[in-house]
PDB file of C-alpha atoms in Angstrom:
ATOM      1  CA  MET A   1      23.997 -18.874  40.943  1.00 60.00           C
ATOM      2  CA  THR A   2      20.494 -19.856  40.721  1.00 77.00           C
ATOM      3  CA  ARG A   3      19.176 -16.755  42.505  1.00 78.00           C
ATOM      4  CA  HIS A   4      21.180 -14.611  40.245  1.00 76.00           C
ATOM      5  CA  PHE A   5      19.833 -16.536  37.294  1.00 76.00           C
ATOM      6  CA  LEU A   6      16.350 -16.221  38.303  1.00 76.00           C
ATOM      7  CA  ALA A   7      16.842 -12.452  39.152  1.00 78.00           C
ATOM      8  CA  TRP A   8      18.242 -11.913  35.533  1.00 76.00           C
ATOM      9  CA  MET A   9      15.469 -13.943  34.000  1.00 76.00           C
ATOM     10  CA  ALA A  10      13.036 -11.758  35.900  1.00 79.00           C
ATOM     11  CA  GLY A  11      14.642  -8.490  34.642  1.00 77.00           C
ATOM     12  CA  LEU A  12      14.737  -9.926  30.970  1.00 73.00           C
ATOM     13  CA  ALA A  13      10.961 -10.792  31.341  1.00 76.00           C
ATOM     14  CA  ALA A  14      10.217  -7.274  32.673  1.00 76.00           C
ATOM     15  CA  MET A  15      12.219  -5.581  29.855  1.00 76.00           C
ATOM     16  CA  ALA A  16      10.632  -7.769  27.082  1.00 71.00           C
ATOM     17  CA  SER A  17       7.030  -6.920  28.446  1.00 71.00           C
ATOM     18  CA  ALA A  18       8.010  -3.428  28.513  1.00 66.00           C
ATOM     19  CA  MET A  19       8.970  -3.531  24.867  1.00 66.00           C
ATOM     20  CA  PHE A  20       5.882  -5.200  23.733  1.00 67.00           C
ATOM     21  CA  ALA A  21       3.749  -2.633  25.582  1.00 61.00           C
ATOM     22  CA  MET A  22       5.338   0.316  23.768  1.00 56.00           C
ATOM     23  CA  PRO A  23       3.272  -0.068  20.554  1.00 56.00           C
ATOM     24  CA  ILE A  24       0.101  -0.111  22.512  1.00 55.00           C
ATOM     25  CA  LEU A  25       1.158   3.149  24.460  1.00 54.00           C
ATOM     26  CA  ALA A  26       2.147   4.832  21.087  1.00 53.00           C
ATOM     27  CA  GLN A  27      -1.231   4.489  19.508  1.00 52.00           C
ATOM     28  CA  SER A  28      -3.441   7.520  19.264  1.00 53.00           C
ATOM     29  CA  SER A  29      -5.952   7.909  21.942  1.00 54.00           C
ATOM     30  CA  THR A  30      -7.751  10.723  20.147  1.00 54.00           C
ATOM     31  CA  ALA A  31     -10.806   9.830  18.133  1.00 56.00           C
ATOM     32  CA  PRO A  32     -10.704  10.891  14.229  1.00 60.00           C
ATOM     33  CA  ALA A  33     -12.267  13.891  12.916  1.00 73.00           C
ATOM     34  CA  PRO A  34     -15.903  13.453  12.380  1.00 75.00           C
ATOM     35  CA  TYR A  35     -15.737  14.061   8.482  1.00 76.00           C
ATOM     36  CA  ALA A  36     -12.456  11.811   8.199  1.00 81.00           C
ATOM     37  CA  TYR A  37     -14.577   8.773   7.344  1.00 82.00           C
ATOM     38  CA  GLN A  38     -18.241  10.220   6.967  1.00 86.00           C
ATOM     39  CA  GLN A  39     -19.429  11.565   3.671  1.00 88.00           C
ATOM     40  CA  LEU A  40     -21.226  14.667   3.277  1.00 88.00           C
ATOM     41  CA  ASP A  41     -25.178  14.483   3.115  1.00 91.00           C
ATOM     42  CA  ASP A  42     -25.318  16.571  -0.107  1.00 93.00           C
ATOM     43  CA  PRO A  43     -23.977  14.312  -2.952  1.00 94.00           C
ATOM     44  CA  ALA A  44     -22.819  17.492  -5.120  1.00 94.00           C
ATOM     45  CA  LEU A  45     -20.798  18.917  -1.965  1.00 94.00           C
ATOM     46  CA  GLU A  46     -19.415  15.413  -1.522  1.00 94.00           C
ATOM     47  CA  ARG A  47     -18.385  15.158  -5.056  1.00 95.00           C
ATOM     48  CA  ARG A  48     -16.429  18.523  -4.901  1.00 95.00           C
ATOM     49  CA  ALA A  49     -14.745  17.418  -1.845  1.00 95.00           C
ATOM     50  CA  THR A  50     -13.741  14.061  -3.118  1.00 95.00           C
ATOM     51  CA  ASP A  51     -12.480  15.609  -6.411  1.00 95.00           C
ATOM     52  CA  LEU A  52     -10.346  17.831  -4.419  1.00 95.00           C
ATOM     53  CA  MET A  53      -9.092  15.002  -2.093  1.00 95.00           C
ATOM     54  CA  HIS A  54      -7.896  13.090  -5.014  1.00 94.00           C
ATOM     55  CA  THR A  55      -5.543  15.906  -5.985  1.00 93.00           C
ATOM     56  CA  LEU A  56      -3.983  16.297  -2.551  1.00 94.00           C
ATOM     57  CA  ARG A  57      -0.967  14.145  -1.332  1.00 92.00           C
ATOM     58  CA  CYS A  58      -1.065  12.532   2.076  1.00 91.00           C
ATOM     59  CA  LEU A  59       1.895  13.610   3.848  1.00 88.00           C
ATOM     60  CA  THR A  60       2.339  10.629   5.895  1.00 89.00           C
ATOM     61  CA  CYS A  61       2.164   8.070   3.154  1.00 83.00           C
ATOM     62  CA  GLN A  62       3.267  10.367   0.314  1.00 74.00           C
ATOM     63  CA  SER A  63       2.327   7.819  -2.328  1.00 82.00           C
ATOM     64  CA  GLN A  64      -1.463   8.270  -1.778  1.00 91.00           C
ATOM     65  CA  SER A  65      -3.959  10.861  -2.192  1.00 92.00           C
ATOM     66  CA  ILE A  66      -5.671  11.836   1.081  1.00 93.00           C
ATOM     67  CA  ALA A  67      -8.803  10.192  -0.293  1.00 92.00           C
ATOM     68  CA  ASP A  68      -7.138   6.888  -0.547  1.00 91.00           C
ATOM     69  CA  SER A  69      -4.923   6.968   2.679  1.00 90.00           C
ATOM     70  CA  ASP A  70      -5.706   5.548   5.998  1.00 89.00           C
ATOM     71  CA  ALA A  71      -3.375   7.605   7.915  1.00 89.00           C
ATOM     72  CA  SER A  72      -4.453   9.823  10.707  1.00 89.00           C
ATOM     73  CA  MET A  73      -3.104  12.874   8.981  1.00 89.00           C
ATOM     74  CA  ALA A  74      -5.020  11.982   5.838  1.00 90.00           C
ATOM     75  CA  GLY A  75      -8.167  11.637   8.010  1.00 91.00           C
ATOM     76  CA  ASP A  76      -7.668  15.082   9.508  1.00 92.00           C
ATOM     77  CA  MET A  77      -7.177  16.646   5.999  1.00 93.00           C
ATOM     78  CA  ARG A  78     -10.188  14.909   4.703  1.00 94.00           C
ATOM     79  CA  HIS A  79     -12.204  16.439   7.765  1.00 94.00           C
ATOM     80  CA  GLN A  80     -10.713  19.850   6.984  1.00 94.00           C
ATOM     81  CA  VAL A  81     -11.747  19.708   3.133  1.00 95.00           C
ATOM     82  CA  ARG A  82     -15.303  18.346   3.826  1.00 95.00           C
ATOM     83  CA  THR A  83     -15.766  20.918   6.750  1.00 95.00           C
ATOM     84  CA  ARG A  84     -14.511  23.939   4.473  1.00 95.00           C
ATOM     85  CA  ILE A  85     -16.728  22.785   1.450  1.00 96.00           C
ATOM     86  CA  LEU A  86     -19.727  22.469   3.714  1.00 94.00           C
ATOM     87  CA  ALA A  87     -18.905  25.919   4.851  1.00 95.00           C
ATOM     88  CA  GLY A  88     -19.195  27.145   1.232  1.00 94.00           C
ATOM     89  CA  GLU A  89     -15.356  27.618   0.424  1.00 95.00           C
ATOM     90  CA  GLU A  90     -14.169  26.862  -3.012  1.00 95.00           C
ATOM     91  CA  PRO A  91     -11.904  23.810  -3.787  1.00 95.00           C
ATOM     92  CA  GLU A  92      -9.196  26.192  -5.042  1.00 93.00           C
ATOM     93  CA  ALA A  93      -9.197  28.455  -1.829  1.00 95.00           C
ATOM     94  CA  ILE A  94      -9.060  25.220   0.222  1.00 95.00           C
ATOM     95  CA  ARG A  95      -6.135  23.845  -1.981  1.00 93.00           C
ATOM     96  CA  ALA A  96      -4.415  27.359  -1.454  1.00 92.00           C
ATOM     97  CA  TRP A  97      -4.861  27.053   2.229  1.00 94.00           C
ATOM     98  CA  LEU A  98      -3.497  23.606   2.375  1.00 93.00           C
ATOM     99  CA  ILE A  99      -0.510  24.607   0.299  1.00 90.00           C
ATOM    100  CA  GLU A 100       0.194  27.508   2.604  1.00 91.00           C
ATOM    101  CA  ARG A 101      -0.145  25.295   5.659  1.00 92.00           C
ATOM    102  CA  TYR A 102       1.876  22.308   4.370  1.00 89.00           C
ATOM    103  CA  GLY A 103       3.712  23.663   1.534  1.00 86.00           C
ATOM    104  CA  ASP A 104       3.695  22.813  -2.402  1.00 82.00           C
ATOM    105  CA  TYR A 105       4.541  19.018  -1.863  1.00 84.00           C
ATOM    106  CA  VAL A 106       0.842  18.508  -0.598  1.00 89.00           C
ATOM    107  CA  SER A 107      -0.612  19.139  -4.152  1.00 87.00           C
ATOM    108  CA  TYR A 108      -0.447  16.645  -7.076  1.00 82.00           C
ATOM    109  CA  ASP A 109      -1.253  19.516  -9.252  1.00 77.00           C
ATOM    110  CA  PRO A 110       1.820  21.863  -8.967  1.00 71.00           C
ATOM    111  CA  GLN A 111       1.533  25.405  -9.774  1.00 73.00           C
ATOM    112  CA  VAL A 112       4.229  27.470 -11.044  1.00 76.00           C
ATOM    113  CA  SER A 113       5.584  29.680  -8.269  1.00 75.00           C
ATOM    114  CA  ALA A 114       8.972  31.358  -7.277  1.00 79.00           C
ATOM    115  CA  THR A 115       9.979  27.957  -5.782  1.00 75.00           C
ATOM    116  CA  THR A 116       8.651  25.521  -8.218  1.00 75.00           C
ATOM    117  CA  TRP A 117       9.630  27.266 -11.502  1.00 81.00           C
ATOM    118  CA  PRO A 118      12.850  25.240 -11.901  1.00 84.00           C
ATOM    119  CA  LEU A 119      11.101  22.122 -11.933  1.00 79.00           C
ATOM    120  CA  PHE A 120       9.280  23.329 -15.049  1.00 81.00           C
ATOM    121  CA  ALA A 121      12.235  24.941 -16.777  1.00 86.00           C
ATOM    122  CA  VAL A 122      14.949  22.597 -16.332  1.00 90.00           C
ATOM    123  CA  PRO A 123      13.380  19.792 -18.396  1.00 90.00           C
ATOM    124  CA  LEU A 124      12.734  22.275 -21.135  1.00 91.00           C
ATOM    125  CA  LEU A 125      16.327  23.539 -20.846  1.00 92.00           C
ATOM    126  CA  LEU A 126      17.499  19.986 -20.966  1.00 93.00           C
ATOM    127  CA  LEU A 127      15.413  19.275 -24.131  1.00 94.00           C
ATOM    128  CA  LEU A 128      16.721  22.347 -25.854  1.00 94.00           C
ATOM    129  CA  LEU A 129      20.337  21.445 -25.085  1.00 94.00           C
ATOM    130  CA  ALA A 130      19.912  17.843 -26.255  1.00 94.00           C
ATOM    131  CA  GLY A 131      18.440  19.324 -29.574  1.00 93.00           C
ATOM    132  CA  LEU A 132      21.161  21.590 -30.057  1.00 93.00           C
ATOM    133  CA  ILE A 133      23.760  18.912 -29.434  1.00 93.00           C
ATOM    134  CA  LEU A 134      21.838  16.455 -32.032  1.00 92.00           C
ATOM    135  CA  ARG A 135      21.671  19.281 -34.668  1.00 91.00           C
ATOM    136  CA  LYS A 136      25.297  19.985 -34.269  1.00 90.00           C
ATOM    137  CA  ARG A 137      26.340  16.256 -34.671  1.00 89.00           C
ATOM    138  CA  ILE A 138      23.928  15.559 -37.331  1.00 90.00           C
ATOM    139  CA  GLY A 139      24.943  18.717 -39.209  1.00 80.00           C
ATOM    140  CA  ARG A 140      28.561  17.870 -38.980  1.00 71.00           C
ATOM    141  CA  GLY A 141      27.956  14.204 -40.107  1.00 63.00           C
ATOM    142  CA  GLY A 142      25.974  15.637 -43.123  1.00 56.00           C
ATOM    143  CA  VAL A 143      28.738  17.742 -44.347  1.00 52.00           C
ATOM    144  CA  ALA A 144      31.310  15.026 -44.109  1.00 52.00           C
ATOM    145  CA  ASP A 145      29.080  12.841 -46.084  1.00 53.00           C
ATOM    146  CA  ARG A 146      28.644  15.144 -48.802  1.00 54.00           C
ATOM    147  CA  GLU A 147      32.465  15.904 -49.047  1.00 57.00           C
ATOM    148  CA  GLY A 148      33.248  12.223 -49.230  1.00 56.00           C
ATOM    149  CA  GLU A 149      30.664  11.711 -52.150  1.00 57.00           C
ATOM    150  CA  GLY A 150      32.772  13.997 -54.220  1.00 53.00           C
ATOM    151  CA  THR A 151      35.999  11.868 -54.066  1.00 52.00           C
TER     152      THR A 151
END
């Protein structure tokens, strides 16, 4: 029994050490992109890059802009933005490239397109419907109040 117990404990210890080693193995071994955490030398170009980065959503965090996120995906996107700004591309061209690559969700400044128009139209239709319902109810109540006054 003691021999089996010791073998079982050794197996359990090996399994536990393998479980604790998994997070270490899962960490990225690649270095971050050069411009992920390094600003551009030209303050005007850095301002343009930073302004653009504040309007782009981190796809990993989803609640932060790529300028504020520490996720490696956001670092790669910051690097792309700074590299393209340094190469002379306009911020709107970079935004269009990122939207083409990652989809409309990457932008905090959504544009009306074939896929996003319902997001803009549905709230307007709901407001119009609510206005019509209120007008009908208030209009009906107003007539009943006027008829009641004459009796």
